[in-house]
Amino acid sequence: MAISAPYLPDLESIDPSLDLIEEIHRLRKVRKALILAHYYQEPEIQDLADFVGDSLQLSQQAAKTDAEVIAFCGVHFMAETAKILSPGKKVVIPDMDAGCSLADRCPADQFGEWLKQFPDHEVVSYINCSAGVKALSTIICTSSNAVRVVESIPAHKQIVFAPDRHLGRWVMKQTGRDMALWPGFCIVHEQFTAKRVAAMKVRHPDAKLIAHPECEATVSQMADFVGSTAALLNFVAKDPAKAFIVATEAGILHQMKQRRPDAELIPAPADSGCNCSLCPYMKLNTIEKLYLALRDLRPEITLDEELRRRALVPVERMLALG
Ligand code: 13P
Ligand code: SF4
């Protein structure tokens, strides 16, 4: 049997005289497509999306749309969740290699073996995981509803939480529940260190520190507010402070600037060579690749139907919590 080569966006096939933004607007109508974008996408992608949001909001949009195509500008697990929820729709992603360190470092077969130590536990998995891991889970959560999801589990039940140990620890602190944690982490949020963030606070004494719960506990503990991307955005929009140190992926600053043009928004310094706190996976998506995805309807997310149905159960349990 012939094995087909992996699809790679053919950037050279793009006519250089085209106005890509105009073309994307034309193609979205022709394709009856919904363009979804996560807050960590490039500003130009956020600006032309039908909806920009956090992981929870994006999955809610994917569940309710009547569009024929979903062009998901985010990372693979997000587009895969859209396919889990909307199997009849074509789901395309600008770059199929847009992975996630949390999802990639929690392979379903290894996770299944690890779970054997916890036969009586309920399994709460962060949405940043593969369909295979979702299928092994009792319920899914995102960073915006993780506390509520864990609190929905009866107090006498024991819990396994995967794959983000930092989010898991933060939820343990908020809920007082003990949980067994899979040792995963986000390569972007782990770059924020207490030492560098503390130095930043000294330089900006009036700024409020806000952090995503994927940050290490030493950073979250110093924060004035901890929350999902949508919650951080909301906090900045409403809080009277005039300056904020933002400990999450810097893509969120695009929306923050629009909500608070008067405020100083300071990206928390990352402890990496480039000092830039950008997610290398999220940034694989570009306007050019989005144009190709809408033009060619590729690369497309596909899923084995039996796996999809098993993964759907814990995702629907989460969505049912509201
Ligand atoms: P949100 O749940 O805040 O969208 O963050 C998830 C994330 O890390 C996206 O990469
Ligand atoms: Fe994954 Fe971290 Fe990138 Fe989010 S920011 S997609 S958690 S690697």
PDB file of N, CA, C and O and ligand atoms in Angstrom, residues 38-40 53-58 75 77-78 99-100 102 126-128 141-145 164 167 186 188-189 212-214 227-232 248-249 252 279 282, ligand 1:
ATOM      1  N   HIS A  38      -6.930  31.450  19.413  1.00  0.00           N
ATOM      2  CA  HIS A  38      -6.585  31.558  20.837  1.00  0.00           C
ATOM      3  C   HIS A  38      -5.870  32.886  21.082  1.00  0.00           C
ATOM      4  O   HIS A  38      -5.275  33.467  20.162  1.00  0.00           O
ATOM      5  N   TYR A  39      -5.935  33.348  22.324  1.00  0.00           N
ATOM      6  CA  TYR A  39      -5.297  34.619  22.689  1.00  0.00           C
ATOM      7  C   TYR A  39      -3.789  34.645  22.436  1.00  0.00           C
ATOM      8  O   TYR A  39      -3.180  35.712  22.450  1.00  0.00           O
ATOM      9  N   TYR A  40      -3.164  33.491  22.266  1.00  0.00           N
ATOM     10  CA  TYR A  40      -1.719  33.469  22.054  1.00  0.00           C
ATOM     11  C   TYR A  40      -1.335  33.549  20.574  1.00  0.00           C
ATOM     12  O   TYR A  40      -0.158  33.447  20.234  1.00  0.00           O
ATOM     13  N   GLY A  53     -10.543  33.647  21.988  1.00  0.00           N
ATOM     14  CA  GLY A  53     -10.869  33.291  23.368  1.00  0.00           C
ATOM     15  C   GLY A  53      -9.861  32.358  23.999  1.00  0.00           C
ATOM     16  O   GLY A  53      -8.814  32.052  23.412  1.00  0.00           O
ATOM     17  N   ASP A  54     -10.205  31.903  25.214  1.00  0.00           N
ATOM     18  CA  ASP A  54      -9.362  30.921  25.896  1.00  0.00           C
ATOM     19  C   ASP A  54      -9.838  29.521  25.510  1.00  0.00           C
ATOM     20  O   ASP A  54     -10.806  29.355  24.758  1.00  0.00           O
ATOM     21  N   SER A  55      -9.171  28.510  26.047  1.00  0.00           N
ATOM     22  CA  SER A  55      -9.464  27.130  25.626  1.00  0.00           C
ATOM     23  C   SER A  55     -10.925  26.757  25.854  1.00  0.00           C
ATOM     24  O   SER A  55     -11.536  26.103  25.024  1.00  0.00           O
ATOM     25  N   LEU A  56     -11.470  27.183  26.984  1.00  0.00           N
ATOM     26  CA  LEU A  56     -12.860  26.816  27.290  1.00  0.00           C
ATOM     27  C   LEU A  56     -13.811  27.504  26.311  1.00  0.00           C
ATOM     28  O   LEU A  56     -14.676  26.856  25.711  1.00  0.00           O
ATOM     29  N   GLN A  57     -13.643  28.789  26.137  1.00  0.00           N
ATOM     30  CA  GLN A  57     -14.533  29.535  25.235  1.00  0.00           C
ATOM     31  C   GLN A  57     -14.446  28.999  23.811  1.00  0.00           C
ATOM     32  O   GLN A  57     -15.462  28.903  23.117  1.00  0.00           O
ATOM     33  N   LEU A  58     -13.244  28.635  23.392  1.00  0.00           N
ATOM     34  CA  LEU A  58     -13.083  28.132  22.023  1.00  0.00           C
ATOM     35  C   LEU A  58     -13.780  26.789  21.848  1.00  0.00           C
ATOM     36  O   LEU A  58     -14.396  26.525  20.819  1.00  0.00           O
ATOM     37  N   VAL A  75      -3.457  25.461  18.936  1.00  0.00           N
ATOM     38  CA  VAL A  75      -2.576  24.297  18.835  1.00  0.00           C
ATOM     39  C   VAL A  75      -3.404  23.028  18.615  1.00  0.00           C
ATOM     40  O   VAL A  75      -4.632  23.039  18.702  1.00  0.00           O
ATOM     41  N   PHE A  77      -4.168  20.185  20.122  1.00  0.00           N
ATOM     42  CA  PHE A  77      -5.179  19.611  21.023  1.00  0.00           C
ATOM     43  C   PHE A  77      -6.476  20.427  20.992  1.00  0.00           C
ATOM     44  O   PHE A  77      -7.558  19.895  21.226  1.00  0.00           O
ATOM     45  N   MET A  78      -6.367  21.717  20.707  1.00  0.00           N
ATOM     46  CA  MET A  78      -7.564  22.572  20.652  1.00  0.00           C
ATOM     47  C   MET A  78      -8.395  22.230  19.408  1.00  0.00           C
ATOM     48  O   MET A  78      -9.617  22.090  19.480  1.00  0.00           O
ATOM     49  N   GLY A  99       2.031  21.855  18.196  1.00  0.00           N
ATOM     50  CA  GLY A  99       1.748  20.943  19.316  1.00  0.00           C
ATOM     51  C   GLY A  99       1.679  21.685  20.629  1.00  0.00           C
ATOM     52  O   GLY A  99       1.331  22.869  20.686  1.00  0.00           O
ATOM     53  N   CYS A 100       2.013  20.997  21.703  1.00  0.00           N
ATOM     54  CA  CYS A 100       1.995  21.595  23.044  1.00  0.00           C
ATOM     55  C   CYS A 100       2.840  20.693  23.925  1.00  0.00           C
ATOM     56  O   CYS A 100       2.689  19.463  23.883  1.00  0.00           O
ATOM     57  N   LEU A 102       2.717  20.094  26.982  1.00  0.00           N
ATOM     58  CA  LEU A 102       1.922  19.310  27.944  1.00  0.00           C
ATOM     59  C   LEU A 102       1.326  18.082  27.264  1.00  0.00           C
ATOM     60  O   LEU A 102       1.426  16.961  27.775  1.00  0.00           O
ATOM     61  N   TYR A 126      -6.519  18.015  32.147  1.00  0.00           N
ATOM     62  CA  TYR A 126      -6.496  19.357  31.557  1.00  0.00           C
ATOM     63  C   TYR A 126      -6.703  19.185  30.055  1.00  0.00           C
ATOM     64  O   TYR A 126      -6.170  18.241  29.455  1.00  0.00           O
ATOM     65  N   ILE A 127      -7.427  20.097  29.457  1.00  0.00           N
ATOM     66  CA  ILE A 127      -7.765  19.977  28.031  1.00  0.00           C
ATOM     67  C   ILE A 127      -6.514  19.920  27.145  1.00  0.00           C
ATOM     68  O   ILE A 127      -6.564  19.419  26.022  1.00  0.00           O
ATOM     69  N   ASN A 128      -5.364  20.378  27.669  1.00  0.00           N
ATOM     70  CA  ASN A 128      -4.085  20.319  26.942  1.00  0.00           C
ATOM     71  C   ASN A 128      -3.569  18.886  26.926  1.00  0.00           C
ATOM     72  O   ASN A 128      -2.543  18.560  27.532  1.00  0.00           O
ATOM     73  N   CYS A 141     -10.901  19.450  32.146  1.00  0.00           N
ATOM     74  CA  CYS A 141     -11.037  20.814  32.667  1.00  0.00           C
ATOM     75  C   CYS A 141     -10.166  21.732  31.828  1.00  0.00           C
ATOM     76  O   CYS A 141      -9.318  21.262  31.063  1.00  0.00           O
ATOM     77  N   THR A 142     -10.384  23.021  31.944  1.00  0.00           N
ATOM     78  CA  THR A 142      -9.453  23.996  31.361  1.00  0.00           C
ATOM     79  C   THR A 142      -8.942  24.819  32.541  1.00  0.00           C
ATOM     80  O   THR A 142      -9.393  24.628  33.689  1.00  0.00           O
ATOM     81  N   SER A 143      -8.058  25.772  32.256  1.00  0.00           N
ATOM     82  CA  SER A 143      -7.533  26.545  33.389  1.00  0.00           C
ATOM     83  C   SER A 143      -8.617  27.440  33.980  1.00  0.00           C
ATOM     84  O   SER A 143      -8.522  27.848  35.130  1.00  0.00           O
ATOM     85  N   SER A 144      -9.672  27.742  33.197  1.00  0.00           N
ATOM     86  CA  SER A 144     -10.688  28.628  33.763  1.00  0.00           C
ATOM     87  C   SER A 144     -11.735  27.888  34.598  1.00  0.00           C
ATOM     88  O   SER A 144     -12.441  28.517  35.376  1.00  0.00           O
ATOM     89  N   ASN A 145     -11.849  26.579  34.440  1.00  0.00           N
ATOM     90  CA  ASN A 145     -12.865  25.886  35.261  1.00  0.00           C
ATOM     91  C   ASN A 145     -12.282  24.746  36.099  1.00  0.00           C
ATOM     92  O   ASN A 145     -13.044  23.950  36.670  1.00  0.00           O
ATOM     93  N   ASP A 164      -0.667  18.759  33.707  1.00  0.00           N
ATOM     94  CA  ASP A 164       0.129  19.899  34.192  1.00  0.00           C
ATOM     95  C   ASP A 164       0.250  19.899  35.717  1.00  0.00           C
ATOM     96  O   ASP A 164      -0.719  20.194  36.424  1.00  0.00           O
ATOM     97  N   LEU A 167      -0.575  23.493  37.342  1.00  0.00           N
ATOM     98  CA  LEU A 167      -2.008  23.760  37.448  1.00  0.00           C
ATOM     99  C   LEU A 167      -2.594  22.841  38.532  1.00  0.00           C
ATOM    100  O   LEU A 167      -3.403  23.271  39.355  1.00  0.00           O
ATOM    101  N   CYS A 186       4.392  23.221  31.123  1.00  0.00           N
ATOM    102  CA  CYS A 186       4.386  24.028  29.898  1.00  0.00           C
ATOM    103  C   CYS A 186       5.760  24.677  29.755  1.00  0.00           C
ATOM    104  O   CYS A 186       6.213  25.367  30.675  1.00  0.00           O
ATOM    105  N   VAL A 188       6.630  27.185  28.174  1.00  0.00           N
ATOM    106  CA  VAL A 188       6.589  28.658  28.164  1.00  0.00           C
ATOM    107  C   VAL A 188       6.456  29.180  29.599  1.00  0.00           C
ATOM    108  O   VAL A 188       7.253  30.007  30.056  1.00  0.00           O
ATOM    109  N   HIS A 189       5.478  28.675  30.326  1.00  0.00           N
ATOM    110  CA  HIS A 189       5.222  29.192  31.682  1.00  0.00           C
ATOM    111  C   HIS A 189       6.317  28.791  32.673  1.00  0.00           C
ATOM    112  O   HIS A 189       6.533  29.485  33.661  1.00  0.00           O
ATOM    113  N   HIS A 212      -0.674  33.110  34.977  1.00  0.00           N
ATOM    114  CA  HIS A 212      -1.470  31.949  34.550  1.00  0.00           C
ATOM    115  C   HIS A 212      -1.145  30.796  35.510  1.00  0.00           C
ATOM    116  O   HIS A 212       0.007  30.663  35.941  1.00  0.00           O
ATOM    117  N   PRO A 213      -2.133  29.941  35.827  1.00  0.00           N
ATOM    118  CA  PRO A 213      -1.840  28.848  36.771  1.00  0.00           C
ATOM    119  C   PRO A 213      -0.893  27.778  36.233  1.00  0.00           C
ATOM    120  O   PRO A 213      -0.519  26.864  36.981  1.00  0.00           O
ATOM    121  N   GLU A 214      -0.466  27.884  34.966  1.00  0.00           N
ATOM    122  CA  GLU A 214       0.572  26.967  34.482  1.00  0.00           C
ATOM    123  C   GLU A 214       1.955  27.393  34.982  1.00  0.00           C
ATOM    124  O   GLU A 214       2.944  26.690  34.776  1.00  0.00           O
ATOM    125  N   GLY A 227      -5.105  33.361  37.046  1.00  0.00           N
ATOM    126  CA  GLY A 227      -6.280  32.917  36.292  1.00  0.00           C
ATOM    127  C   GLY A 227      -5.944  32.551  34.864  1.00  0.00           C
ATOM    128  O   GLY A 227      -4.823  32.763  34.386  1.00  0.00           O
ATOM    129  N   SER A 228      -6.945  32.000  34.198  1.00  0.00           N
ATOM    130  CA  SER A 228      -6.800  31.611  32.787  1.00  0.00           C
ATOM    131  C   SER A 228      -6.576  32.867  31.947  1.00  0.00           C
ATOM    132  O   SER A 228      -6.733  33.996  32.443  1.00  0.00           O
ATOM    133  N   THR A 229      -6.277  32.699  30.686  1.00  0.00           N
ATOM    134  CA  THR A 229      -6.050  33.869  29.825  1.00  0.00           C
ATOM    135  C   THR A 229      -7.273  34.785  29.831  1.00  0.00           C
ATOM    136  O   THR A 229      -7.128  36.007  29.935  1.00  0.00           O
ATOM    137  N   ALA A 230      -8.473  34.195  29.734  1.00  0.00           N
ATOM    138  CA  ALA A 230      -9.686  35.033  29.723  1.00  0.00           C
ATOM    139  C   ALA A 230      -9.838  35.752  31.060  1.00  0.00           C
ATOM    140  O   ALA A 230     -10.214  36.930  31.106  1.00  0.00           O
ATOM    141  N   ALA A 231      -9.529  35.063  32.154  1.00  0.00           N
ATOM    142  CA  ALA A 231      -9.659  35.682  33.481  1.00  0.00           C
ATOM    143  C   ALA A 231      -8.623  36.798  33.666  1.00  0.00           C
ATOM    144  O   ALA A 231      -8.926  37.847  34.256  1.00  0.00           O
ATOM    145  N   LEU A 232      -7.423  36.607  33.141  1.00  0.00           N
ATOM    146  CA  LEU A 232      -6.384  37.650  33.247  1.00  0.00           C
ATOM    147  C   LEU A 232      -6.812  38.894  32.464  1.00  0.00           C
ATOM    148  O   LEU A 232      -6.657  40.026  32.933  1.00  0.00           O
ATOM    149  N   THR A 248       2.287  35.334  31.481  1.00  0.00           N
ATOM    150  CA  THR A 248       1.750  34.307  30.579  1.00  0.00           C
ATOM    151  C   THR A 248       2.289  34.605  29.197  1.00  0.00           C
ATOM    152  O   THR A 248       3.075  35.552  29.012  1.00  0.00           O
ATOM    153  N   GLU A 249       1.870  33.823  28.207  1.00  0.00           N
ATOM    154  CA  GLU A 249       2.377  34.007  26.845  1.00  0.00           C
ATOM    155  C   GLU A 249       2.021  35.418  26.374  1.00  0.00           C
ATOM    156  O   GLU A 249       0.891  35.896  26.563  1.00  0.00           O
ATOM    157  N   ILE A 252      -1.287  37.483  24.604  1.00  0.00           N
ATOM    158  CA  ILE A 252      -2.464  38.029  25.291  1.00  0.00           C
ATOM    159  C   ILE A 252      -2.407  39.558  25.369  1.00  0.00           C
ATOM    160  O   ILE A 252      -3.430  40.231  25.503  1.00  0.00           O
ATOM    161  N   CYS A 279       5.064  31.241  22.828  1.00  0.00           N
ATOM    162  CA  CYS A 279       4.917  29.794  22.639  1.00  0.00           C
ATOM    163  C   CYS A 279       5.331  29.448  21.205  1.00  0.00           C
ATOM    164  O   CYS A 279       4.694  29.904  20.254  1.00  0.00           O
ATOM    165  N   MET A 282       2.359  27.852  19.185  1.00  0.00           N
ATOM    166  CA  MET A 282       1.293  28.779  18.791  1.00  0.00           C
ATOM    167  C   MET A 282       1.747  29.649  17.616  1.00  0.00           C
ATOM    168  O   MET A 282       0.965  29.963  16.731  1.00  0.00           O
TER     169      MET A 282
HETATM  170  P1  13P B   1      -6.172  28.985  28.638  1.00  0.00           P
HETATM  171  O1  13P B   1      -6.939  27.865  29.267  1.00  0.00           O
HETATM  172  O2  13P B   1      -6.081  30.152  29.513  1.00  0.00           O
HETATM  173  O3  13P B   1      -6.677  29.248  27.275  1.00  0.00           O
HETATM  174  O4  13P B   1      -4.651  28.552  28.478  1.00  0.00           O
HETATM  175  C1  13P B   1      -4.341  27.382  27.913  1.00  0.00           C
HETATM  176  C2  13P B   1      -3.053  27.375  27.278  1.00  0.00           C
HETATM  177  O5  13P B   1      -2.042  27.211  27.810  1.00  0.00           O
HETATM  178  C3  13P B   1      -3.065  27.544  25.902  1.00  0.00           C
HETATM  179  O6  13P B   1      -1.862  27.147  25.491  1.00  0.00           O
END
